[in-house]
PDB file of C-alpha atoms and ligand atoms in Angstrom:
ATOM      1  CA  UNK A   1      -1.366  -9.683 -16.602  1.00 93.00           C
ATOM      2  CA  UNK A   2      -4.232  -7.809 -14.632  1.00 96.00           C
ATOM      3  CA  UNK A   3      -5.820  -5.176 -16.410  1.00 97.00           C
ATOM      4  CA  UNK A   4      -8.690  -2.610 -15.041  1.00 97.00           C
ATOM      5  CA  UNK A   5     -10.226  -0.806 -17.744  1.00 97.00           C
ATOM      6  CA  UNK A   6     -12.456   2.302 -17.357  1.00 97.00           C
ATOM      7  CA  UNK A   7     -13.663   1.219 -13.726  1.00 97.00           C
ATOM      8  CA  UNK A   8     -15.894   3.159 -11.897  1.00 97.00           C
ATOM      9  CA  UNK A   9     -17.467   2.586  -8.575  1.00 97.00           C
ATOM     10  CA  UNK A  10     -20.887   3.953  -7.594  1.00 96.00           C
ATOM     11  CA  UNK A  11     -21.984   3.914  -3.706  1.00 96.00           C
ATOM     12  CA  UNK A  12     -25.691   5.003  -4.366  1.00 94.00           C
ATOM     13  CA  UNK A  13     -25.171   8.835  -5.753  1.00 94.00           C
ATOM     14  CA  UNK A  14     -21.724   8.630  -4.567  1.00 95.00           C
ATOM     15  CA  UNK A  15     -19.045   7.943  -7.020  1.00 96.00           C
ATOM     16  CA  UNK A  16     -15.939   6.598  -5.188  1.00 95.00           C
ATOM     17  CA  UNK A  17     -13.627   6.103  -8.031  1.00 96.00           C
ATOM     18  CA  UNK A  18     -13.935   6.989 -11.954  1.00 96.00           C
ATOM     19  CA  UNK A  19     -12.290   5.823 -15.280  1.00 96.00           C
ATOM     20  CA  UNK A  20      -9.396   3.826 -13.785  1.00 96.00           C
ATOM     21  CA  UNK A  21      -7.273   2.088 -16.001  1.00 96.00           C
ATOM     22  CA  UNK A  22      -4.075   0.069 -15.045  1.00 96.00           C
ATOM     23  CA  UNK A  23      -2.158  -2.636 -16.420  1.00 95.00           C
ATOM     24  CA  UNK A  24      -0.217  -4.667 -13.773  1.00 95.00           C
ATOM     25  CA  UNK A  25       2.293  -7.403 -14.270  1.00 94.00           C
ATOM     26  CA  UNK A  26       4.710  -9.052 -11.850  1.00 93.00           C
ATOM     27  CA  UNK A  27       6.282  -6.640  -8.859  1.00 93.00           C
ATOM     28  CA  UNK A  28       5.251  -4.522  -6.300  1.00 94.00           C
ATOM     29  CA  UNK A  29       2.522  -2.162  -6.646  1.00 95.00           C
ATOM     30  CA  UNK A  30       1.911   0.459  -4.117  1.00 94.00           C
ATOM     31  CA  UNK A  31      -1.531   2.221  -3.893  1.00 93.00           C
ATOM     32  CA  UNK A  32      -0.788   5.263  -2.000  1.00 90.00           C
ATOM     33  CA  UNK A  33      -3.287   7.874  -1.257  1.00 87.00           C
ATOM     34  CA  UNK A  34      -4.837   9.416   2.030  1.00 85.00           C
ATOM     35  CA  UNK A  35      -7.740   7.899   3.735  1.00 84.00           C
ATOM     36  CA  UNK A  36     -11.212   7.770   1.704  1.00 84.00           C
ATOM     37  CA  UNK A  37      -9.559   7.773  -1.790  1.00 85.00           C
ATOM     38  CA  UNK A  38     -11.025   5.045  -2.784  1.00 89.00           C
ATOM     39  CA  UNK A  39      -8.248   2.277  -2.075  1.00 90.00           C
ATOM     40  CA  UNK A  40     -10.263  -0.421  -0.469  1.00 90.00           C
ATOM     41  CA  UNK A  41     -12.669   0.087  -3.048  1.00 94.00           C
ATOM     42  CA  UNK A  42     -10.426  -0.974  -5.867  1.00 95.00           C
ATOM     43  CA  UNK A  43      -9.075  -3.777  -3.909  1.00 93.00           C
ATOM     44  CA  UNK A  44     -12.381  -5.180  -3.264  1.00 94.00           C
ATOM     45  CA  UNK A  45     -13.238  -5.001  -6.999  1.00 96.00           C
ATOM     46  CA  UNK A  46      -9.715  -6.561  -7.705  1.00 96.00           C
ATOM     47  CA  UNK A  47     -10.667  -9.359  -5.249  1.00 94.00           C
ATOM     48  CA  UNK A  48     -14.097  -9.339  -6.648  1.00 94.00           C
ATOM     49  CA  UNK A  49     -15.562  -8.803  -3.356  1.00 93.00           C
ATOM     50  CA  UNK A  50     -17.329  -5.772  -4.881  1.00 95.00           C
ATOM     51  CA  UNK A  51     -18.643  -5.368  -8.778  1.00 96.00           C
ATOM     52  CA  UNK A  52     -17.380  -2.397 -10.650  1.00 97.00           C
ATOM     53  CA  UNK A  53     -20.683  -0.021 -11.562  1.00 97.00           C
ATOM     54  CA  UNK A  54     -18.764   0.037 -15.006  1.00 96.00           C
ATOM     55  CA  UNK A  55     -15.722  -1.075 -16.736  1.00 96.00           C
ATOM     56  CA  UNK A  56     -14.080  -4.558 -16.405  1.00 96.00           C
ATOM     57  CA  UNK A  57     -11.255  -6.155 -15.054  1.00 97.00           C
ATOM     58  CA  UNK A  58      -9.600  -8.982 -16.831  1.00 97.00           C
ATOM     59  CA  UNK A  59      -6.740 -11.695 -16.052  1.00 96.00           C
ATOM     60  CA  UNK A  60      -4.750 -12.784 -18.803  1.00 95.00           C
ATOM     61  CA  UNK A  61      -7.455 -11.428 -21.079  1.00 94.00           C
ATOM     62  CA  UNK A  62     -10.323 -12.986 -18.782  1.00 95.00           C
ATOM     63  CA  UNK A  63     -12.921 -11.341 -17.196  1.00 96.00           C
ATOM     64  CA  UNK A  64     -12.229 -12.058 -13.475  1.00 96.00           C
ATOM     65  CA  UNK A  65     -16.170 -11.728 -12.318  1.00 94.00           C
ATOM     66  CA  UNK A  66     -16.503 -14.715 -14.893  1.00 94.00           C
ATOM     67  CA  UNK A  67     -13.784 -16.989 -14.008  1.00 94.00           C
ATOM     68  CA  UNK A  68     -15.293 -17.875 -10.574  1.00 88.00           C
ATOM     69  CA  UNK A  69     -13.163 -20.593  -8.608  1.00 88.00           C
ATOM     70  CA  UNK A  70     -10.357 -19.932 -11.522  1.00 91.00           C
ATOM     71  CA  UNK A  71      -9.584 -16.589 -10.372  1.00 93.00           C
ATOM     72  CA  UNK A  72     -10.036 -17.522  -6.545  1.00 89.00           C
ATOM     73  CA  UNK A  73      -7.136 -19.725  -7.330  1.00 89.00           C
ATOM     74  CA  UNK A  74      -4.902 -17.364  -8.516  1.00 93.00           C
ATOM     75  CA  UNK A  75      -5.705 -14.621  -5.710  1.00 94.00           C
ATOM     76  CA  UNK A  76      -4.468 -14.185  -2.253  1.00 93.00           C
ATOM     77  CA  UNK A  77      -5.825 -11.558  -0.042  1.00 92.00           C
ATOM     78  CA  UNK A  78      -5.203 -10.061   3.138  1.00 90.00           C
ATOM     79  CA  UNK A  79      -7.712  -7.453   4.215  1.00 89.00           C
ATOM     80  CA  UNK A  80      -7.484  -4.615   6.432  1.00 83.00           C
ATOM     81  CA  UNK A  81      -8.949  -6.472   9.514  1.00 83.00           C
ATOM     82  CA  UNK A  82      -8.872 -10.208   9.405  1.00 82.00           C
ATOM     83  CA  UNK A  83     -10.222 -12.476  11.842  1.00 85.00           C
ATOM     84  CA  UNK A  84      -8.609 -15.213  13.442  1.00 87.00           C
ATOM     85  CA  UNK A  85      -9.026 -17.348  16.838  1.00 88.00           C
ATOM     86  CA  UNK A  86      -6.880 -16.021  19.337  1.00 89.00           C
ATOM     87  CA  UNK A  87      -6.563 -19.497  20.934  1.00 92.00           C
ATOM     88  CA  UNK A  88      -5.431 -21.116  17.611  1.00 93.00           C
ATOM     89  CA  UNK A  89      -1.752 -21.698  16.872  1.00 95.00           C
ATOM     90  CA  UNK A  90      -0.559 -20.410  13.470  1.00 95.00           C
ATOM     91  CA  UNK A  91      -0.514 -24.039  12.308  1.00 95.00           C
ATOM     92  CA  UNK A  92      -4.190 -24.773  13.539  1.00 94.00           C
ATOM     93  CA  UNK A  93      -5.292 -21.489  12.020  1.00 95.00           C
ATOM     94  CA  UNK A  94      -3.323 -22.334   8.763  1.00 94.00           C
ATOM     95  CA  UNK A  95      -4.817 -25.798   8.533  1.00 93.00           C
ATOM     96  CA  UNK A  96      -8.075 -24.570   9.190  1.00 92.00           C
ATOM     97  CA  UNK A  97      -8.069 -22.014   6.179  1.00 91.00           C
ATOM     98  CA  UNK A  98      -6.304 -24.584   3.825  1.00 92.00           C
ATOM     99  CA  UNK A  99      -9.130 -26.928   4.278  1.00 91.00           C
ATOM    100  CA  UNK A 100     -11.426 -23.901   3.628  1.00 88.00           C
ATOM    101  CA  UNK A 101      -9.437 -23.050   0.462  1.00 85.00           C
ATOM    102  CA  UNK A 102      -9.870 -26.892  -0.661  1.00 85.00           C
ATOM    103  CA  UNK A 103      -6.217 -27.970  -0.214  1.00 88.00           C
ATOM    104  CA  UNK A 104      -5.451 -31.322   0.570  1.00 89.00           C
ATOM    105  CA  UNK A 105      -4.437 -32.463   3.965  1.00 90.00           C
ATOM    106  CA  UNK A 106      -1.243 -33.593   2.406  1.00 91.00           C
ATOM    107  CA  UNK A 107      -0.421 -30.575   0.411  1.00 91.00           C
ATOM    108  CA  UNK A 108      -1.185 -28.130   3.650  1.00 91.00           C
ATOM    109  CA  UNK A 109       1.247 -30.439   5.692  1.00 92.00           C
ATOM    110  CA  UNK A 110       3.989 -29.455   3.275  1.00 92.00           C
ATOM    111  CA  UNK A 111       3.047 -25.907   2.539  1.00 92.00           C
ATOM    112  CA  UNK A 112       2.187 -24.789   6.150  1.00 95.00           C
ATOM    113  CA  UNK A 113       5.695 -25.115   7.540  1.00 94.00           C
ATOM    114  CA  UNK A 114       7.282 -23.547   4.360  1.00 91.00           C
ATOM    115  CA  UNK A 115       5.117 -20.471   4.737  1.00 91.00           C
ATOM    116  CA  UNK A 116       5.758 -20.295   8.352  1.00 93.00           C
ATOM    117  CA  UNK A 117       9.594 -20.271   7.830  1.00 90.00           C
ATOM    118  CA  UNK A 118       9.152 -17.530   5.050  1.00 85.00           C
ATOM    119  CA  UNK A 119       7.517 -15.419   7.505  1.00 86.00           C
ATOM    120  CA  UNK A 120       9.938 -16.082  10.269  1.00 87.00           C
ATOM    121  CA  UNK A 121       7.292 -17.627  12.580  1.00 91.00           C
ATOM    122  CA  UNK A 122       8.635 -21.331  12.657  1.00 92.00           C
ATOM    123  CA  UNK A 123       9.867 -21.103  15.960  1.00 93.00           C
ATOM    124  CA  UNK A 124       6.297 -20.120  17.404  1.00 94.00           C
ATOM    125  CA  UNK A 125       4.376 -22.281  15.019  1.00 93.00           C
ATOM    126  CA  UNK A 126       2.686 -24.254  18.035  1.00 93.00           C
ATOM    127  CA  UNK A 127       2.300 -20.913  20.199  1.00 94.00           C
ATOM    128  CA  UNK A 128      -1.325 -19.566  20.636  1.00 94.00           C
ATOM    129  CA  UNK A 129      -1.981 -16.323  19.003  1.00 94.00           C
ATOM    130  CA  UNK A 130      -3.030 -14.589  21.667  1.00 93.00           C
ATOM    131  CA  UNK A 131       0.481 -13.319  22.850  1.00 90.00           C
ATOM    132  CA  UNK A 132       1.554 -12.343  19.338  1.00 91.00           C
ATOM    133  CA  UNK A 133       2.438  -8.781  18.467  1.00 87.00           C
ATOM    134  CA  UNK A 134       0.710  -6.968  15.569  1.00 84.00           C
ATOM    135  CA  UNK A 135       3.466  -7.732  13.296  1.00 84.00           C
ATOM    136  CA  UNK A 136       3.187 -11.337  14.200  1.00 88.00           C
ATOM    137  CA  UNK A 137      -0.418 -11.565  13.310  1.00 90.00           C
ATOM    138  CA  UNK A 138       0.194  -9.634  10.048  1.00 87.00           C
ATOM    139  CA  UNK A 139       2.868 -12.073   9.227  1.00 88.00           C
ATOM    140  CA  UNK A 140       0.319 -14.741  10.159  1.00 91.00           C
ATOM    141  CA  UNK A 141      -2.035 -12.972   7.720  1.00 91.00           C
ATOM    142  CA  UNK A 142       0.384 -13.042   4.553  1.00 88.00           C
ATOM    143  CA  UNK A 143       0.841 -16.625   5.202  1.00 90.00           C
ATOM    144  CA  UNK A 144      -2.759 -17.448   4.900  1.00 92.00           C
ATOM    145  CA  UNK A 145      -2.835 -15.312   1.791  1.00 91.00           C
ATOM    146  CA  UNK A 146      -0.168 -17.315   0.412  1.00 90.00           C
ATOM    147  CA  UNK A 147      -1.738 -20.875   0.818  1.00 92.00           C
ATOM    148  CA  UNK A 148      -2.655 -21.205  -2.509  1.00 89.00           C
ATOM    149  CA  UNK A 149       0.658 -19.719  -4.108  1.00 89.00           C
ATOM    150  CA  UNK A 150      -1.314 -16.884  -5.651  1.00 93.00           C
ATOM    151  CA  UNK A 151      -0.186 -15.251  -8.694  1.00 95.00           C
ATOM    152  CA  UNK A 152      -1.819 -12.159  -7.486  1.00 96.00           C
ATOM    153  CA  UNK A 153      -1.262 -11.152  -3.673  1.00 95.00           C
ATOM    154  CA  UNK A 154      -3.357  -8.423  -2.695  1.00 95.00           C
ATOM    155  CA  UNK A 155      -2.814  -6.584   0.936  1.00 92.00           C
ATOM    156  CA  UNK A 156      -4.835  -3.727   2.245  1.00 88.00           C
ATOM    157  CA  UNK A 157      -3.014  -1.198   4.642  1.00 86.00           C
ATOM    158  CA  UNK A 158      -0.954  -4.364   6.072  1.00 84.00           C
ATOM    159  CA  UNK A 159       1.435  -2.136   7.932  1.00 81.00           C
ATOM    160  CA  UNK A 160      -1.132  -0.012   9.889  1.00 75.00           C
ATOM    161  CA  UNK A 161      -0.165  -0.445  13.797  1.00 72.00           C
ATOM    162  CA  UNK A 162       3.437  -2.158  13.108  1.00 77.00           C
ATOM    163  CA  UNK A 163       6.447  -0.956  14.938  1.00 79.00           C
ATOM    164  CA  UNK A 164       9.662   0.187  12.874  1.00 82.00           C
ATOM    165  CA  UNK A 165      11.242  -3.050  13.051  1.00 81.00           C
ATOM    166  CA  UNK A 166       8.305  -4.959  12.086  1.00 79.00           C
ATOM    167  CA  UNK A 167       7.892  -2.642   9.138  1.00 82.00           C
ATOM    168  CA  UNK A 168      11.372  -3.409   7.891  1.00 85.00           C
ATOM    169  CA  UNK A 169      10.653  -7.226   8.273  1.00 82.00           C
ATOM    170  CA  UNK A 170       7.299  -6.942   6.540  1.00 82.00           C
ATOM    171  CA  UNK A 171       8.812  -5.028   3.659  1.00 85.00           C
ATOM    172  CA  UNK A 172      11.609  -7.600   3.047  1.00 86.00           C
ATOM    173  CA  UNK A 173       8.984 -10.343   3.040  1.00 86.00           C
ATOM    174  CA  UNK A 174       7.211  -8.476   0.511  1.00 87.00           C
ATOM    175  CA  UNK A 175      10.110  -7.759  -1.900  1.00 88.00           C
ATOM    176  CA  UNK A 176      10.884 -11.594  -1.997  1.00 87.00           C
ATOM    177  CA  UNK A 177       7.120 -12.094  -2.831  1.00 88.00           C
ATOM    178  CA  UNK A 178       6.892  -9.765  -5.487  1.00 90.00           C
ATOM    179  CA  UNK A 179       9.639 -11.238  -7.674  1.00 90.00           C
ATOM    180  CA  UNK A 180       7.483 -13.897  -9.424  1.00 91.00           C
ATOM    181  CA  UNK A 181       3.856 -12.540  -8.777  1.00 94.00           C
ATOM    182  CA  UNK A 182       1.762  -9.465  -8.900  1.00 95.00           C
ATOM    183  CA  UNK A 183       1.717  -7.701  -5.353  1.00 95.00           C
ATOM    184  CA  UNK A 184      -0.774  -4.902  -4.554  1.00 95.00           C
ATOM    185  CA  UNK A 185      -0.650  -3.036  -1.424  1.00 92.00           C
ATOM    186  CA  UNK A 186      -2.441  -0.339  -0.080  1.00 90.00           C
ATOM    187  CA  UNK A 187      -1.079   2.286   2.286  1.00 86.00           C
ATOM    188  CA  UNK A 188      -0.936   6.163   3.287  1.00 82.00           C
ATOM    189  CA  UNK A 189       2.422   5.572   4.653  1.00 83.00           C
ATOM    190  CA  UNK A 190       5.024   6.472   2.352  1.00 87.00           C
ATOM    191  CA  UNK A 191       7.978   4.958   4.244  1.00 82.00           C
ATOM    192  CA  UNK A 192       6.639   1.723   3.816  1.00 80.00           C
ATOM    193  CA  UNK A 193       6.999   1.612   0.293  1.00 84.00           C
ATOM    194  CA  UNK A 194       9.621   3.944  -0.977  1.00 83.00           C
ATOM    195  CA  UNK A 195      12.480   1.507  -0.947  1.00 80.00           C
ATOM    196  CA  UNK A 196      10.456  -1.574  -2.462  1.00 84.00           C
ATOM    197  CA  UNK A 197       7.626  -0.455  -4.790  1.00 88.00           C
ATOM    198  CA  UNK A 198       8.462  -1.000  -8.401  1.00 88.00           C
ATOM    199  CA  UNK A 199       5.368   1.120  -9.313  1.00 93.00           C
ATOM    200  CA  UNK A 200       3.633   3.694  -7.386  1.00 95.00           C
ATOM    201  CA  UNK A 201      -0.393   4.034  -7.832  1.00 95.00           C
ATOM    202  CA  UNK A 202      -1.655   7.548  -6.726  1.00 94.00           C
ATOM    203  CA  UNK A 203      -5.376   8.318  -6.810  1.00 93.00           C
ATOM    204  CA  UNK A 204      -6.763  12.011  -6.353  1.00 92.00           C
ATOM    205  CA  UNK A 205     -10.236  13.348  -6.883  1.00 89.00           C
ATOM    206  CA  UNK A 206     -11.499   9.677  -7.758  1.00 92.00           C
ATOM    207  CA  UNK A 207      -9.264   9.442 -10.655  1.00 93.00           C
ATOM    208  CA  UNK A 208      -5.711   7.553 -11.355  1.00 94.00           C
ATOM    209  CA  UNK A 209      -3.495  10.249 -10.956  1.00 93.00           C
ATOM    210  CA  UNK A 210      -0.092   8.379 -11.214  1.00 92.00           C
ATOM    211  CA  UNK A 211       1.138   5.084 -12.072  1.00 94.00           C
ATOM    212  CA  UNK A 212       4.869   5.082 -12.552  1.00 94.00           C
ATOM    213  CA  UNK A 213       8.036   4.219 -10.788  1.00 94.00           C
ATOM    214  CA  UNK A 214       9.255   5.833  -7.784  1.00 93.00           C
ATOM    215  CA  UNK A 215      12.299   7.706  -9.334  1.00 94.00           C
ATOM    216  CA  UNK A 216       9.971   9.018 -12.126  1.00 95.00           C
ATOM    217  CA  UNK A 217       7.617  10.083  -9.762  1.00 94.00           C
ATOM    218  CA  UNK A 218      10.180  12.029  -7.730  1.00 94.00           C
ATOM    219  CA  UNK A 219      11.431  13.518 -10.865  1.00 94.00           C
ATOM    220  CA  UNK A 220       8.419  15.597 -11.075  1.00 92.00           C
ATOM    221  CA  UNK A 221       9.437  17.774  -8.297  1.00 93.00           C
ATOM    222  CA  UNK A 222      13.306  18.148  -9.362  1.00 93.00           C
ATOM    223  CA  UNK A 223      14.337  21.804  -8.823  1.00 92.00           C
ATOM    224  CA  UNK A 224      11.097  22.655  -6.745  1.00 93.00           C
ATOM    225  CA  UNK A 225      12.241  21.417  -3.039  1.00 95.00           C
ATOM    226  CA  UNK A 226      14.781  23.346  -1.081  1.00 94.00           C
ATOM    227  CA  UNK A 227      16.001  23.642   2.635  1.00 94.00           C
ATOM    228  CA  UNK A 228      16.405  26.951   4.188  1.00 91.00           C
ATOM    229  CA  UNK A 229      17.058  28.325   7.765  1.00 91.00           C
ATOM    230  CA  UNK A 230      14.731  30.752   8.869  1.00 90.00           C
ATOM    231  CA  UNK A 231      13.767  32.341  12.304  1.00 89.00           C
ATOM    232  CA  UNK A 232      10.837  30.956  13.804  1.00 86.00           C
ATOM    233  CA  UNK A 233       8.819  34.161  13.782  1.00 87.00           C
ATOM    234  CA  UNK A 234       9.075  34.341   9.876  1.00 86.00           C
ATOM    235  CA  UNK A 235       7.635  30.843   9.444  1.00 87.00           C
ATOM    236  CA  UNK A 236       3.511  32.261   9.116  1.00 87.00           C
ATOM    237  CA  UNK A 237       4.872  34.734   6.273  1.00 87.00           C
ATOM    238  CA  UNK A 238       7.282  32.041   4.943  1.00 86.00           C
ATOM    239  CA  UNK A 239       4.153  29.361   4.483  1.00 85.00           C
ATOM    240  CA  UNK A 240       2.146  31.706   2.283  1.00 85.00           C
ATOM    241  CA  UNK A 241       4.134  31.279  -0.623  1.00 84.00           C
ATOM    242  CA  UNK A 242       5.663  28.003  -0.276  1.00 88.00           C
ATOM    243  CA  UNK A 243       4.828  24.506   0.862  1.00 91.00           C
ATOM    244  CA  UNK A 244       6.469  23.481   3.830  1.00 92.00           C
ATOM    245  CA  UNK A 245       6.964  19.864   3.764  1.00 93.00           C
ATOM    246  CA  UNK A 246       8.998  19.436   7.259  1.00 92.00           C
ATOM    247  CA  UNK A 247      10.589  21.387  10.060  1.00 91.00           C
ATOM    248  CA  UNK A 248      13.323  20.717  12.339  1.00 91.00           C
ATOM    249  CA  UNK A 249      14.880  22.873  14.935  1.00 89.00           C
ATOM    250  CA  UNK A 250      18.610  23.796  14.475  1.00 86.00           C
ATOM    251  CA  UNK A 251      20.270  25.911  17.292  1.00 83.00           C
ATOM    252  CA  UNK A 252      18.218  29.130  17.891  1.00 84.00           C
ATOM    253  CA  UNK A 253      16.427  28.692  14.018  1.00 87.00           C
ATOM    254  CA  UNK A 254      14.143  26.113  12.029  1.00 90.00           C
ATOM    255  CA  UNK A 255      15.455  24.456   9.104  1.00 92.00           C
ATOM    256  CA  UNK A 256      12.487  24.285   6.826  1.00 93.00           C
ATOM    257  CA  UNK A 257      12.243  21.800   3.858  1.00 95.00           C
ATOM    258  CA  UNK A 258       9.849  23.155   1.349  1.00 94.00           C
ATOM    259  CA  UNK A 259       8.424  23.272  -1.860  1.00 93.00           C
ATOM    260  CA  UNK A 260       8.216  26.248  -4.036  1.00 91.00           C
ATOM    261  CA  UNK A 261       8.012  26.992  -7.938  1.00 87.00           C
ATOM    262  CA  UNK A 262      10.564  29.588  -7.652  1.00 84.00           C
ATOM    263  CA  UNK A 263      14.133  29.541  -7.050  1.00 82.00           C
ATOM    264  CA  UNK A 264      15.783  31.176  -3.885  1.00 80.00           C
ATOM    265  CA  UNK A 265      19.426  31.574  -4.109  1.00 80.00           C
ATOM    266  CA  UNK A 266      19.723  31.576  -0.198  1.00 85.00           C
ATOM    267  CA  UNK A 267      18.242  28.049  -0.227  1.00 89.00           C
ATOM    268  CA  UNK A 268      20.122  24.782  -0.518  1.00 93.00           C
ATOM    269  CA  UNK A 269      18.429  22.368  -3.424  1.00 93.00           C
ATOM    270  CA  UNK A 270      17.353  19.034  -2.233  1.00 94.00           C
ATOM    271  CA  UNK A 271      16.852  15.770  -3.981  1.00 94.00           C
ATOM    272  CA  UNK A 272      12.935  15.254  -3.964  1.00 95.00           C
ATOM    273  CA  UNK A 273      11.731  12.002  -2.284  1.00 94.00           C
ATOM    274  CA  UNK A 274       8.263  10.153  -2.364  1.00 93.00           C
ATOM    275  CA  UNK A 275       7.056  11.916   1.064  1.00 93.00           C
ATOM    276  CA  UNK A 276       7.567  15.311  -0.562  1.00 94.00           C
ATOM    277  CA  UNK A 277       5.293  14.359  -3.663  1.00 94.00           C
ATOM    278  CA  UNK A 278       2.730  12.911  -1.211  1.00 92.00           C
ATOM    279  CA  UNK A 279       2.901  16.264   0.607  1.00 93.00           C
ATOM    280  CA  UNK A 280       2.399  18.181  -2.305  1.00 93.00           C
ATOM    281  CA  UNK A 281      -0.309  16.261  -4.221  1.00 92.00           C
ATOM    282  CA  UNK A 282      -2.337  15.963  -1.120  1.00 90.00           C
ATOM    283  CA  UNK A 283      -1.635  19.148   0.268  1.00 85.00           C
ATOM    284  CA  UNK A 284      -5.339  20.407   0.061  1.00 78.00           C
ATOM    285  CA  UNK A 285      -6.606  17.408   2.073  1.00 73.00           C
ATOM    286  CA  UNK A 286      -6.440  16.943   5.853  1.00 59.00           C
TER     287      UNK A 286
HETATM  288  N1  ATP H 301     -20.386   1.057   1.267  1.00 66.87           N
HETATM  289  C1  ATP H 301     -20.139   2.461   1.126  1.00 66.87           C
HETATM  290  N2  ATP H 301     -21.265   3.104   0.965  1.00 66.87           N
HETATM  291  C2  ATP H 301     -21.341   4.277   1.128  1.00 66.87           C
HETATM  292  N3  ATP H 301     -19.656   4.990   0.642  1.00 66.87           N
HETATM  293  C3  ATP H 301     -18.820   4.286   0.690  1.00 66.87           C
HETATM  294  C4  ATP H 301     -19.025   2.876   1.048  1.00 66.87           C
HETATM  295  N4  ATP H 301     -17.868   2.528   1.357  1.00 66.87           N
HETATM  296  C5  ATP H 301     -16.578   3.477   1.054  1.00 66.87           C
HETATM  297  N5  ATP H 301     -17.314   4.399   0.822  1.00 66.87           N
HETATM  298  C6  ATP H 301     -16.871   5.949   0.599  1.00 66.87           C
HETATM  299  O1  ATP H 301     -16.218   5.902  -0.624  1.00 66.87           O
HETATM  300  C7  ATP H 301     -14.845   6.318  -0.695  1.00 66.87           C
HETATM  301  C8  ATP H 301     -13.581   5.462  -0.910  1.00 66.87           C
HETATM  302  O2  ATP H 301     -13.599   4.674   0.230  1.00 66.87           O
HETATM  303  P1  ATP H 301     -12.627   3.504   0.475  1.00 66.87           P
HETATM  304  O3  ATP H 301     -12.761   2.806   1.502  1.00 66.87           O
HETATM  305  O4  ATP H 301     -12.486   2.966  -0.690  1.00 66.87           O
HETATM  306  O5  ATP H 301     -11.180   4.580   0.569  1.00 66.87           O
HETATM  307  P2  ATP H 301      -9.724   4.319   1.003  1.00 66.87           P
HETATM  308  O6  ATP H 301      -8.863   4.989   0.452  1.00 66.87           O
HETATM  309  O7  ATP H 301      -9.797   2.655   0.981  1.00 66.87           O
HETATM  310  O8  ATP H 301      -9.764   4.894   2.649  1.00 66.87           O
HETATM  311  P3  ATP H 301      -9.639   3.760   4.162  1.00 66.87           P
HETATM  312  O9  ATP H 301      -8.114   3.721   3.870  1.00 66.87           O
HETATM  313  O10 ATP H 301     -10.010   5.017   5.129  1.00 66.87           O
HETATM  314  O11 ATP H 301     -10.664   2.694   3.812  1.00 66.87           O
HETATM  315  C9  ATP H 301     -15.049   7.175   0.848  1.00 66.87           C
HETATM  316  O12 ATP H 301     -15.317   8.437   0.857  1.00 66.87           O
HETATM  317  C10 ATP H 301     -15.888   6.356   1.416  1.00 66.87           C
HETATM  318  O13 ATP H 301     -16.648   7.194   2.469  1.00 66.87           O
END
């Protein structure tokens, strides 16, 4: 189990996150918040790249900063931007990283084809990466983070720049990997995690706002999300008392999905989804 206890991080006089308390067990945890909320800061602390200003992070009861190599053996990390040599093939690149991570040649020889199979890159294992799509590169990134078969896999905004098909593929891989390890993923893209996250962690105003399952988080908006058809000219006035979540043109009118504390007999109640929660939660933020 990974435990974050009263974590705070200051950058000089600026506090990025404060009093974060979390207990993580096997499964997929999605850290969902707009850019700048502190996701990368938290991830860097979990991967020991940054020290908290105060508070502690424990893995199975041990302070991760005191565990040294032992902790690095249980963690796999895919940073937001990771470096690779374009002229390398995935096999060469993984071989090189395996050596850096102190994995024996024999073990790497066995492990690398397995990982490339897992991420669906077996058929291009000896092709240079310079011709790879963004999704293929990210899959090489997952493979490198999995080289040491980590008990904690951390991915910072791994789906940025992927096309819809690549996103689905990525989601499926993560779903499999989170069965027997802690997977922590940061994102500001709701659709990437709605169907696969066991838990959603939301940060707002430097604090932990929510850490719950998708259904529980969505329940909070029950009875407050509606759909209604209105004239385009009415939108401005409509918006003053409600939060518009989405709109689409339907014949001459606009079908508006919105959040409101008050019921409206002429509107159709909707089942709230995670996107609704995200938009309502971060409505003041750009
Ligand atoms: N080294 C630093 N020095 C000063 N301020 C920083 C530093 N790193 C991050 N910050 C600030 O801390 C806050 C949180 O940043 P962080 O990168 O953790 O957010 P994020 O949610 O990961 O956003 P993004 O997805 O854009 O990286 C931001 O306001 C950012 O400007």
